[in-house]
Every structure is written in structure tokens, then in C-alpha cells.
Short mmCIF file of C-alpha atoms and ligand atoms in Angstrom, two decimals:
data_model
loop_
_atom_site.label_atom_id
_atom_site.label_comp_id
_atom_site.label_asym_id
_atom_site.label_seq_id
_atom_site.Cartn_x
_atom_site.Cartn_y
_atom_site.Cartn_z
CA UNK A 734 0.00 0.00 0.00
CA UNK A 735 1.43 3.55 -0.96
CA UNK A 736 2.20 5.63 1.65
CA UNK A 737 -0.23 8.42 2.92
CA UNK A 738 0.91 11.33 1.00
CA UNK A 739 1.26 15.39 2.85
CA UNK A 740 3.36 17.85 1.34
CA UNK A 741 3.66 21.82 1.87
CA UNK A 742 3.06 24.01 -0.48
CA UNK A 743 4.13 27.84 -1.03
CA UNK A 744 6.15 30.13 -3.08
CA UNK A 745 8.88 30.25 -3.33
CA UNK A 746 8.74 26.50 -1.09
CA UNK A 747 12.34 25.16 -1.97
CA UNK A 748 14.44 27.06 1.23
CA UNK A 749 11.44 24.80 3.72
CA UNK A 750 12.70 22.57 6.36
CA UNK A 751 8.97 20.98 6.88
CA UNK A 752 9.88 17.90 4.83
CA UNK A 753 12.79 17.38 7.21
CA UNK A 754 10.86 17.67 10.12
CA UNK A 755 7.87 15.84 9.23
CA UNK A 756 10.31 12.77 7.72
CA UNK A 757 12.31 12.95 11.14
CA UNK A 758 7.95 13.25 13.26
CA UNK A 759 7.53 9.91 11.00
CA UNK A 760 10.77 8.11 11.61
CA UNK A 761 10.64 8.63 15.44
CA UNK A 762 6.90 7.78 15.55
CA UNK A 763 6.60 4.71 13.16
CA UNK A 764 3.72 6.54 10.72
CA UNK A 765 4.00 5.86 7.19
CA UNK A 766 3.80 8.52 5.60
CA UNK A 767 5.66 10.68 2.66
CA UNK A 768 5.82 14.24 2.59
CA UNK A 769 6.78 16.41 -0.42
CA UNK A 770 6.77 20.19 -1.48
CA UNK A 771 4.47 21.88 -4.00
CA UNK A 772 5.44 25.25 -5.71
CA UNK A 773 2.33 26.42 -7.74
CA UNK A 774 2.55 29.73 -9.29
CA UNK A 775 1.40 33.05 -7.52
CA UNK A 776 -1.69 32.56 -8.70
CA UNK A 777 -2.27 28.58 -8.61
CA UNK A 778 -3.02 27.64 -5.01
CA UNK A 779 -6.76 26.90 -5.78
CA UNK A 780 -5.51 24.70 -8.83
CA UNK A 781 -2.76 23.28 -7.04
CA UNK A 782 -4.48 22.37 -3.74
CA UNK A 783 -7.50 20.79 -5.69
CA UNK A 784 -5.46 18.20 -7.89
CA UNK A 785 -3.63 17.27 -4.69
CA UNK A 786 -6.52 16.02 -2.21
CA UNK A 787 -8.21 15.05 -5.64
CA UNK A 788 -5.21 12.69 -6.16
CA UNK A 789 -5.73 10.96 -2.30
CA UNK A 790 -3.43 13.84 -0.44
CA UNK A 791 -4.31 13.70 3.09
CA UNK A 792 -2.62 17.30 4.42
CA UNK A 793 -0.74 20.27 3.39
CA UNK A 794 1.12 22.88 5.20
CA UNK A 795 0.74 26.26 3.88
CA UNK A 796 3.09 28.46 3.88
CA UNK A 797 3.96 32.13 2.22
CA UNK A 798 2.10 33.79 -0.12
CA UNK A 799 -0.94 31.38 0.69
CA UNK A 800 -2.05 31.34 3.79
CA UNK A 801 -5.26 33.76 3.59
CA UNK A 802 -6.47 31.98 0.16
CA UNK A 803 -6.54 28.35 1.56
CA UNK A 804 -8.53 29.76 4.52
CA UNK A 805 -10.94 31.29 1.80
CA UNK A 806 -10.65 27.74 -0.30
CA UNK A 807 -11.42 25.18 2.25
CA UNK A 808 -14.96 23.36 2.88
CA UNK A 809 -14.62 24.49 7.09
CA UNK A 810 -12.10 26.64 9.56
CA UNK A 811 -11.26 25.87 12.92
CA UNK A 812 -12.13 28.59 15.58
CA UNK A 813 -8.70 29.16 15.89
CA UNK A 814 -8.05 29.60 12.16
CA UNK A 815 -11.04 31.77 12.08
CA UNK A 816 -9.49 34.42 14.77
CA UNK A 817 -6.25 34.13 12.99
CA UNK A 818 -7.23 35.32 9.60
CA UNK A 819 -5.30 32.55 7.93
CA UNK A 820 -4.88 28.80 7.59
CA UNK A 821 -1.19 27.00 7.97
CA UNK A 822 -2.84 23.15 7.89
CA UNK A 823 -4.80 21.55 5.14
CA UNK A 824 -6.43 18.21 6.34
CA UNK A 825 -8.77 15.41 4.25
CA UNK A 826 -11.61 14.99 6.26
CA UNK A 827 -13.51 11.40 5.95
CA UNK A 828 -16.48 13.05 4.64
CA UNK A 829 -14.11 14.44 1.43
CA UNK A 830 -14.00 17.78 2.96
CA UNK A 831 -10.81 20.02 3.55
CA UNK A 832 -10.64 21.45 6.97
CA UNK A 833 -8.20 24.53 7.91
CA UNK A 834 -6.70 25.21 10.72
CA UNK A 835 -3.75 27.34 12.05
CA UNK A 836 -1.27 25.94 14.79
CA UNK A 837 1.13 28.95 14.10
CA UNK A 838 0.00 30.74 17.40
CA UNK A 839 0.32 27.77 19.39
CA UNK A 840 3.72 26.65 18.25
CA UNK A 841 4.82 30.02 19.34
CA UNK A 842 3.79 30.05 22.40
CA UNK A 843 4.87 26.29 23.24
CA UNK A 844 8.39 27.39 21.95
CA UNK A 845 8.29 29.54 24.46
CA UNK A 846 7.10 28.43 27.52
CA UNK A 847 8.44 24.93 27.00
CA UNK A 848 11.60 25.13 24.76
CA UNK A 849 12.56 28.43 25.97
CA UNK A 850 11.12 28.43 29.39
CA UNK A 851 10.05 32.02 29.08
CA UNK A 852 6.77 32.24 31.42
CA UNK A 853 4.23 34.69 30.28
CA UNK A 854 2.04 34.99 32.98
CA UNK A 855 1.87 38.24 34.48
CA UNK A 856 4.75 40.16 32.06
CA UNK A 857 5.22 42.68 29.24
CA UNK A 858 5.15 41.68 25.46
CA UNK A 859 6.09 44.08 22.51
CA UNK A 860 4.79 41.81 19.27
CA UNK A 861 6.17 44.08 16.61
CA UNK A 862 4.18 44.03 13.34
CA UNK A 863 0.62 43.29 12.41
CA UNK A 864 0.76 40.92 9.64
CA UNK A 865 -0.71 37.40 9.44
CA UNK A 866 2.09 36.05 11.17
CA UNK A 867 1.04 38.53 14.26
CA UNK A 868 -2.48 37.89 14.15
CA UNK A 869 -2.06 34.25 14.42
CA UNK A 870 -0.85 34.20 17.78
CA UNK A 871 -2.67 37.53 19.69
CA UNK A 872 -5.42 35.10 20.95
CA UNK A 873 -2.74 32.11 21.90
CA UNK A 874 -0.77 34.51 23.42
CA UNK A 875 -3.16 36.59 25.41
CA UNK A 876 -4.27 33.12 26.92
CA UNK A 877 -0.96 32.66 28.78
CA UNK A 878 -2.63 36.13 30.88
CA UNK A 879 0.37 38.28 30.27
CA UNK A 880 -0.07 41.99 31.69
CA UNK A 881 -0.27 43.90 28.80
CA UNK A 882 0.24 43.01 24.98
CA UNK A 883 1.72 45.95 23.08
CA UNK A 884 1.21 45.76 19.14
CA UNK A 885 4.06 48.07 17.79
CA UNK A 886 3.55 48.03 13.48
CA UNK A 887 5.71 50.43 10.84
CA UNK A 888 1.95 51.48 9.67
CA UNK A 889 0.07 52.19 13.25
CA UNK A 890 -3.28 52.05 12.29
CA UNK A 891 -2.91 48.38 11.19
CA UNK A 892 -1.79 47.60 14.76
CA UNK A 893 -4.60 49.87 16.37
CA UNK A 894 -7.56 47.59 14.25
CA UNK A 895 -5.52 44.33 15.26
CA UNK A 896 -5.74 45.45 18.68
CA UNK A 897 -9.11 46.59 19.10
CA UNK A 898 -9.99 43.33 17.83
CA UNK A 899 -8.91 41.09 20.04
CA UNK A 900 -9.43 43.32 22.78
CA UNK A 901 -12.30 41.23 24.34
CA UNK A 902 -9.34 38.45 25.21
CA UNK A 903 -7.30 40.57 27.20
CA UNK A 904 -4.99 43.94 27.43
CA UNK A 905 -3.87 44.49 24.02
CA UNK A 906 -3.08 47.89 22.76
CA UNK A 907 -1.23 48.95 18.86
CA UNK A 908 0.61 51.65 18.20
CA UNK A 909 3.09 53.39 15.43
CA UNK A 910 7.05 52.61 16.38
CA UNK A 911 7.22 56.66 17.04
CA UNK A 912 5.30 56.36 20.24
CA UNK A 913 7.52 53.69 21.98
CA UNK A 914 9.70 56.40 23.42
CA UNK A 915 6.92 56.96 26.22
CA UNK A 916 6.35 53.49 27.13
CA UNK A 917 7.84 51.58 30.18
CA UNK A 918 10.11 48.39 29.16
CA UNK A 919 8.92 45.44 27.90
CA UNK A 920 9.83 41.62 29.53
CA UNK A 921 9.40 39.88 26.05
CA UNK A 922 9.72 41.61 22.84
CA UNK A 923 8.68 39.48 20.06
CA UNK A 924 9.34 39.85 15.80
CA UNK A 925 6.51 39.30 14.08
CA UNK A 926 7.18 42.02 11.07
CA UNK A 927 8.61 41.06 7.38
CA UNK A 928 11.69 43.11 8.60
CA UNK A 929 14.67 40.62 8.88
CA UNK A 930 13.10 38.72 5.97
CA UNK A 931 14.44 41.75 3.98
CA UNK A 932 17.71 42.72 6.44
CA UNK A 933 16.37 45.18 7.79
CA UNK A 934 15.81 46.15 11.83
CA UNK A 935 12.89 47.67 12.71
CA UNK A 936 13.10 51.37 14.18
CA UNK A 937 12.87 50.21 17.90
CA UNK A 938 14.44 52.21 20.55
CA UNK A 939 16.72 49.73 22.80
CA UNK A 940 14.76 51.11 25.55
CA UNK A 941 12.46 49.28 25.18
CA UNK A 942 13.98 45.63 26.61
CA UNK A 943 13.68 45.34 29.84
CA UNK A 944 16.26 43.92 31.93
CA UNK A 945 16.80 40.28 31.52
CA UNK A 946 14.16 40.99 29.07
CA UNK A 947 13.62 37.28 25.87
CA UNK A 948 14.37 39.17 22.52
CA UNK A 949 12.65 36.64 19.89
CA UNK A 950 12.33 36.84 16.04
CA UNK A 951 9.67 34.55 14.11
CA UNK A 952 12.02 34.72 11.52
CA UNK A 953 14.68 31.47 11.96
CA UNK A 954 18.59 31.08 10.39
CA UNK A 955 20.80 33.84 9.76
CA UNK A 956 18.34 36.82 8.45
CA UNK A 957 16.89 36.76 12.22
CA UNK A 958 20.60 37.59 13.37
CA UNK A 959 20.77 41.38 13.61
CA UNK A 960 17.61 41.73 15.63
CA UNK A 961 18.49 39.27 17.37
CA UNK A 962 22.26 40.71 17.87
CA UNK A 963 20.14 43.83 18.91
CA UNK A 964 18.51 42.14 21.71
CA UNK A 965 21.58 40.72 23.03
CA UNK A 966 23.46 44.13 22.98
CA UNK A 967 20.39 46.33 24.65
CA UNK A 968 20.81 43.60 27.48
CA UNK A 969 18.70 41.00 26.58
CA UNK A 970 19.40 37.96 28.28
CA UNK A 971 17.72 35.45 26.34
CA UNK A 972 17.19 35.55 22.21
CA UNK A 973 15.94 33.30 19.98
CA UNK A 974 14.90 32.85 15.96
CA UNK A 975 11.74 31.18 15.38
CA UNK A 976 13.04 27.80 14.56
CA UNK A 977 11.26 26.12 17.65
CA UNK A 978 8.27 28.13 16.34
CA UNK A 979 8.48 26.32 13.26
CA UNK A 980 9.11 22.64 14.80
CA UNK A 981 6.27 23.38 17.20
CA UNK A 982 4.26 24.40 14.57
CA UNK A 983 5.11 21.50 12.73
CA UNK A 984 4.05 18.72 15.31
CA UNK A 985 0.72 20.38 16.02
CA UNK A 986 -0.23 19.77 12.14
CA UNK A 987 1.32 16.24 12.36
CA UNK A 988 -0.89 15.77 15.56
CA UNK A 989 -4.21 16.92 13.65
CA UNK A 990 -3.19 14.54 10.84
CA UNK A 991 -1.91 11.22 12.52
CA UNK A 992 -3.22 11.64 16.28
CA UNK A 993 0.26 11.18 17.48
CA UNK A 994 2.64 14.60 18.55
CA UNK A 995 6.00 13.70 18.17
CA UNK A 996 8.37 14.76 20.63
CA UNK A 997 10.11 18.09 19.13
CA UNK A 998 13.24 18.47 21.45
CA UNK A 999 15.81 15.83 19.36
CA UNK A 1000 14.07 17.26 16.60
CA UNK A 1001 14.85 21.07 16.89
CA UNK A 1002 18.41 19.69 18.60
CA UNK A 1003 19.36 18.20 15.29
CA UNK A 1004 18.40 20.95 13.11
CA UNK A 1005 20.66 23.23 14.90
CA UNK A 1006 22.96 21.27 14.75
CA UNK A 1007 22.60 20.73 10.82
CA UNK A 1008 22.50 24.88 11.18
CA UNK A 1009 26.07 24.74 12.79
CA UNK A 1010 24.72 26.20 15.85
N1 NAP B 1834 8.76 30.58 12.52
C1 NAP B 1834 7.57 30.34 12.00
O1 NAP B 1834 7.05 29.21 12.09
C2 NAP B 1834 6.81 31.47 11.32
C3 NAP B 1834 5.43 31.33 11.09
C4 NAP B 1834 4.75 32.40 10.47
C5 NAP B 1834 5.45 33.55 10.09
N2 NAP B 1834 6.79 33.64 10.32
C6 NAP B 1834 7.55 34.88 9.93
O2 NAP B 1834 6.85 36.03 10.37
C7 NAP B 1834 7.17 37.15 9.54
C8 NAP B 1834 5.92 37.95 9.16
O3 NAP B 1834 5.07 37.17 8.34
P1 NAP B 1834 3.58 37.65 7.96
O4 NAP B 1834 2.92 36.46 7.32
O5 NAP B 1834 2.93 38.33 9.10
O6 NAP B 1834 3.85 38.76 6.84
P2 NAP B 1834 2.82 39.92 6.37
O7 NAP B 1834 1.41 39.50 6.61
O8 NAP B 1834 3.24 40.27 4.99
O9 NAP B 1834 3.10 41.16 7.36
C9 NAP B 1834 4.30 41.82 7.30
C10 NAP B 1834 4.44 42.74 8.51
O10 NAP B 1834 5.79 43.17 8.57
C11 NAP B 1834 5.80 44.61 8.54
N3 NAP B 1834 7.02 45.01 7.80
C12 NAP B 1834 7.40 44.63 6.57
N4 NAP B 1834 8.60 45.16 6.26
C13 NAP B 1834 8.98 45.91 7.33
C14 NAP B 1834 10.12 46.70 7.64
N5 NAP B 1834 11.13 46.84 6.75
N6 NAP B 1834 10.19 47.30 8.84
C15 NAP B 1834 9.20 47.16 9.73
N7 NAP B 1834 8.08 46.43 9.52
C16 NAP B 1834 7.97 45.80 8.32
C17 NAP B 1834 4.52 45.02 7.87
O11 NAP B 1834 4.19 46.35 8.26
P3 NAP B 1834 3.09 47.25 7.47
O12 NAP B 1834 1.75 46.86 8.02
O13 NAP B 1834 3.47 48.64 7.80
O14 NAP B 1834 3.25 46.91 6.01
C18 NAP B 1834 3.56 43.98 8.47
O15 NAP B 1834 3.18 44.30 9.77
C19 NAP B 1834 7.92 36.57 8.34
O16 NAP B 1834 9.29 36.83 8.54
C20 NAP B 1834 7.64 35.07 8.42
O17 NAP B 1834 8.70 34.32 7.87
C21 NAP B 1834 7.48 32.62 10.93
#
């Protein structure tokens, strides 16, 4: 019997380490399974994501620049999906319906508290940008009941609307990067912006870590380096890229699919270690 097939699929979709992971979630956990990448063009998700579960495909990841259309293309969204805004996890239902979900926001926030040991309970957090990538993991985060979420974005009305939409779930405020100046220091200061995908830093004052503050970027390898070089010289004493982020993520859709979470520590271990880290 052929294996069950999964695969992600994005654009560009060659740089993605999910095939690694997910081969190294099967090997450690005995599932049979192969898992492959698909790189439709801009404009060929639909296409693309169709032929796939028409030809027996049980999941897909979904990564970069598709995220919002496969929430708009599948048959029914998780809750969670729904408050994100976009989808990240594909999965054949029995009934031949696709269901999305999103297990970004999660996978943060057990990178975090688990990997990291960073507890949130109770503490500051700058999220800086107010993309998809920051949407998907307001409501996860707010659950941990820190004191105050601060949504810093380049264009400040897109983080004031973010805000004051998931304001029912907890303290959550946006804000242009001009403002940070008045605002007291933050405990965990977290990348969510396009910024290091491009090189760039965003225009945050150091002031803003607080002492023995977790500097993290969602962004993993070496383009998360000079915020994260940032962090360590304003006096951060932990930073991280989002490589756990992206296990975590990982074994969250592997759960939905097989009903089995592989354990993600040897996992991440390895990969760094692949990374020369
Ligand atoms: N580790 C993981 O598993 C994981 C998962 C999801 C996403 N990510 C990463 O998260 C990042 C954001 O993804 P996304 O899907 O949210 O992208 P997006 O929806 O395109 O949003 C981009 C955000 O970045 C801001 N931005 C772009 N260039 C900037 C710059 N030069 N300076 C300051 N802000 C800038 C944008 O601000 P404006 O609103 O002003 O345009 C916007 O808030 C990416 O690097 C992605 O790789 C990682």
C-alpha cells in the first residue's frame, strides 16, 4: 500500500525545512507517511491544492504567499483559524471535505514556555508588526494572561484595528514605532514584522527591553541575526529565531493529521545542529 501522501506548499517553497521535520515526526513515531513540497505559481493555489486532495493527499502545510487563500478555499475553519485570519494546515476529512486550521499561534507560544522556558504569565510583550504572522498568535498569546500586549507596526493604524480586535481576550493595545519612546520596558519583545526577511531592523528604541528581558524573532537562520544581535546588545538575556516556532508548529499539524505529537526536542536539537549552531 502507498504511503499516505502530505506535502507543503508555497512560493517560493524550496528554502522549507517541513519535509525534514515531518520525515524525522515519521521516523521517530513509526507513521507511514511521505511528505513532499508543491510550488504552484502566484496565482495557482486553488488549482494546485484541488489536484492534490483530488489525487488521495491527506494534508498540506501552507506556507507564504498562501495562507489567507486556503482559509478562503477550504470546505470548514477551525475557531482558531477563524481568529487568525489565515490557515497554515490543510487536512482530508472522511467526509471528502478540507478542513483549515492554524497551529502557528500555538507553536509560538509552546516554543516559548516549554523550549525556551520564558513564562508569560503576568509580564510585558512588545509583538512588533501586524501581519498574518502577528495575528495568528494575539489570541494564543493573550491566553498565557500576560499583563499587557503591546502591538508596535511600521503602519500604526494596522496595529490599532488588530488590537481593538482582540481586545475582548485581554490587554492588548497597537501603536506606530514613534510612540515607543513613552512606554515603560517590555519583559518579552517578540518579531513578528517582514523586517529581517528583507535585512532590515525595525526602528525600535533599545529602551524598550527590559532587563533580563527574551528578545525573539519569528524569523529562523541567519536573516533573524541582527535583531536578534540587537537584543543581546540592549541587554537581553535570552534571544531566539523562530526555529522552535516552526518545529512546534510542525508537530501540532502532524498531531491533527496522525493523532500522534512527536516529541520536538531531538528534533529542533538536530536541526541546529545541521544549522552549525
Ligand atoms: N517561525 C515560524 O514558524 C513562522 C510562522 C509564520 C510567520 N513567520 C515569519 O513572520 C514574519 C511575518 O510574516 P507575515 O505572514 O505576518 O507577513 P505579512 O502578513 O506580509 O506582514 C508583514 C508585517 O511586517 C511589517 N514590515 C514589513 N517590512 C517591514 C520593515 N522593513 N520594517 C518594519 N516592519 C515591516 C509590515 O508592516 P506594514 O503593516 O506597515 O506593512 C507587516 O506588519 C515573516 O518573517 C515570516 O517568515 C514565521
Amino acid at each position: 500500500m502507498p504511503s499516505d501522501r502530505y506535502a507543503v506548499i508555497g512560493h517560493p517553497v524550496g528554502h522549507s525545512l517541513s519535509p525534514t521535520i515531518h520525515a524525522r515526526f515519521a521516523q521517530q513515531t513509526g507513521e507511514d507517511l511521505e511528505y513532499s513540497r508543491i510550488e504552484p505559481a502566484e496565482n495557482g493555489f486553488g488549482e494546485a491544492a484541488t489536484a492534490f486532495f483530488s489525487e488521495d493527499g491527506r494534508g498540506l502545510n501552507v506556507t507564504v504567499p498562501f495562507k489567507a487563500e486556503a482559509r478562503a478555499w477550504c470546505d470548514r475553519v477551525s475557531d482558531r483559524a477563524e481568529r487568525a485570519g489565515v490557515v497554515n494546515t490543510l487536512t482530508l476529512q472522511a467526509n471528502g471535505w478540507v478542513a483549515g486550521d492554524n497551529t502557528d499561534g500555538i507553536g509560538l507560544v509552546r516554543d516559548l514556555t516549554v523550549n525556551l522556558d520564558i513564562g508569560l504569565a503576568g509580564v510585558r510583550i512588545l509583538l512588533i508588526g501586524a501581519g498574518g504572522a502577528a495575528r495568528g498568535v494575539l489570541e494564543p498569546l493573550l491566553g498565557e494572561t500576560p499583563a499587557d500586549i503591546l502591538v508596535a507596526n511600521r503602519t500604526a493604524a494596522r496595529a490599532e484595528e488588530l488590537a481593538a480586535e482582540f481586545q475582548a481576550d485581554g490587554p492588548v493595545r497597537g501603536c506606530g514605532f514613534d510612540t515607543l519612546d513613552h512606554e515603560p520596558a517590555f519583559d518579552v519583545i517578540i518579531n513578528a514584522s517582514a523586517a529581517s526577511l528583507g535585512g532590515a531592523l525595525p526602528p525600535i528604541p533599545a529602551a524598550v527591553i527590559a532587563r533580563g528581558a527574551a528578545v525573539y524573532d519569528m524569523m529562523y537562520g541567519p536573516r533573524a541575526d541582527p535583531f536578534l544581535d540587537w537584543g543581546r546588545d540592549a541587554g537581553a538575556a535570552t534571544v531566539s529565531d523562530g526555529l522552535g516556532m516552526l518545529v512546534e508548529q510542525a508537530a501540532e499539524s502532524f498531531l491533527i493529521w496522525r493523532g500522534v505529537r512527536p516529541q520536538t526536542t531531538a528534533v529542533l536539537a538536530a536541526l541546529r545542529a545541521e544549522q552549525g549552531e
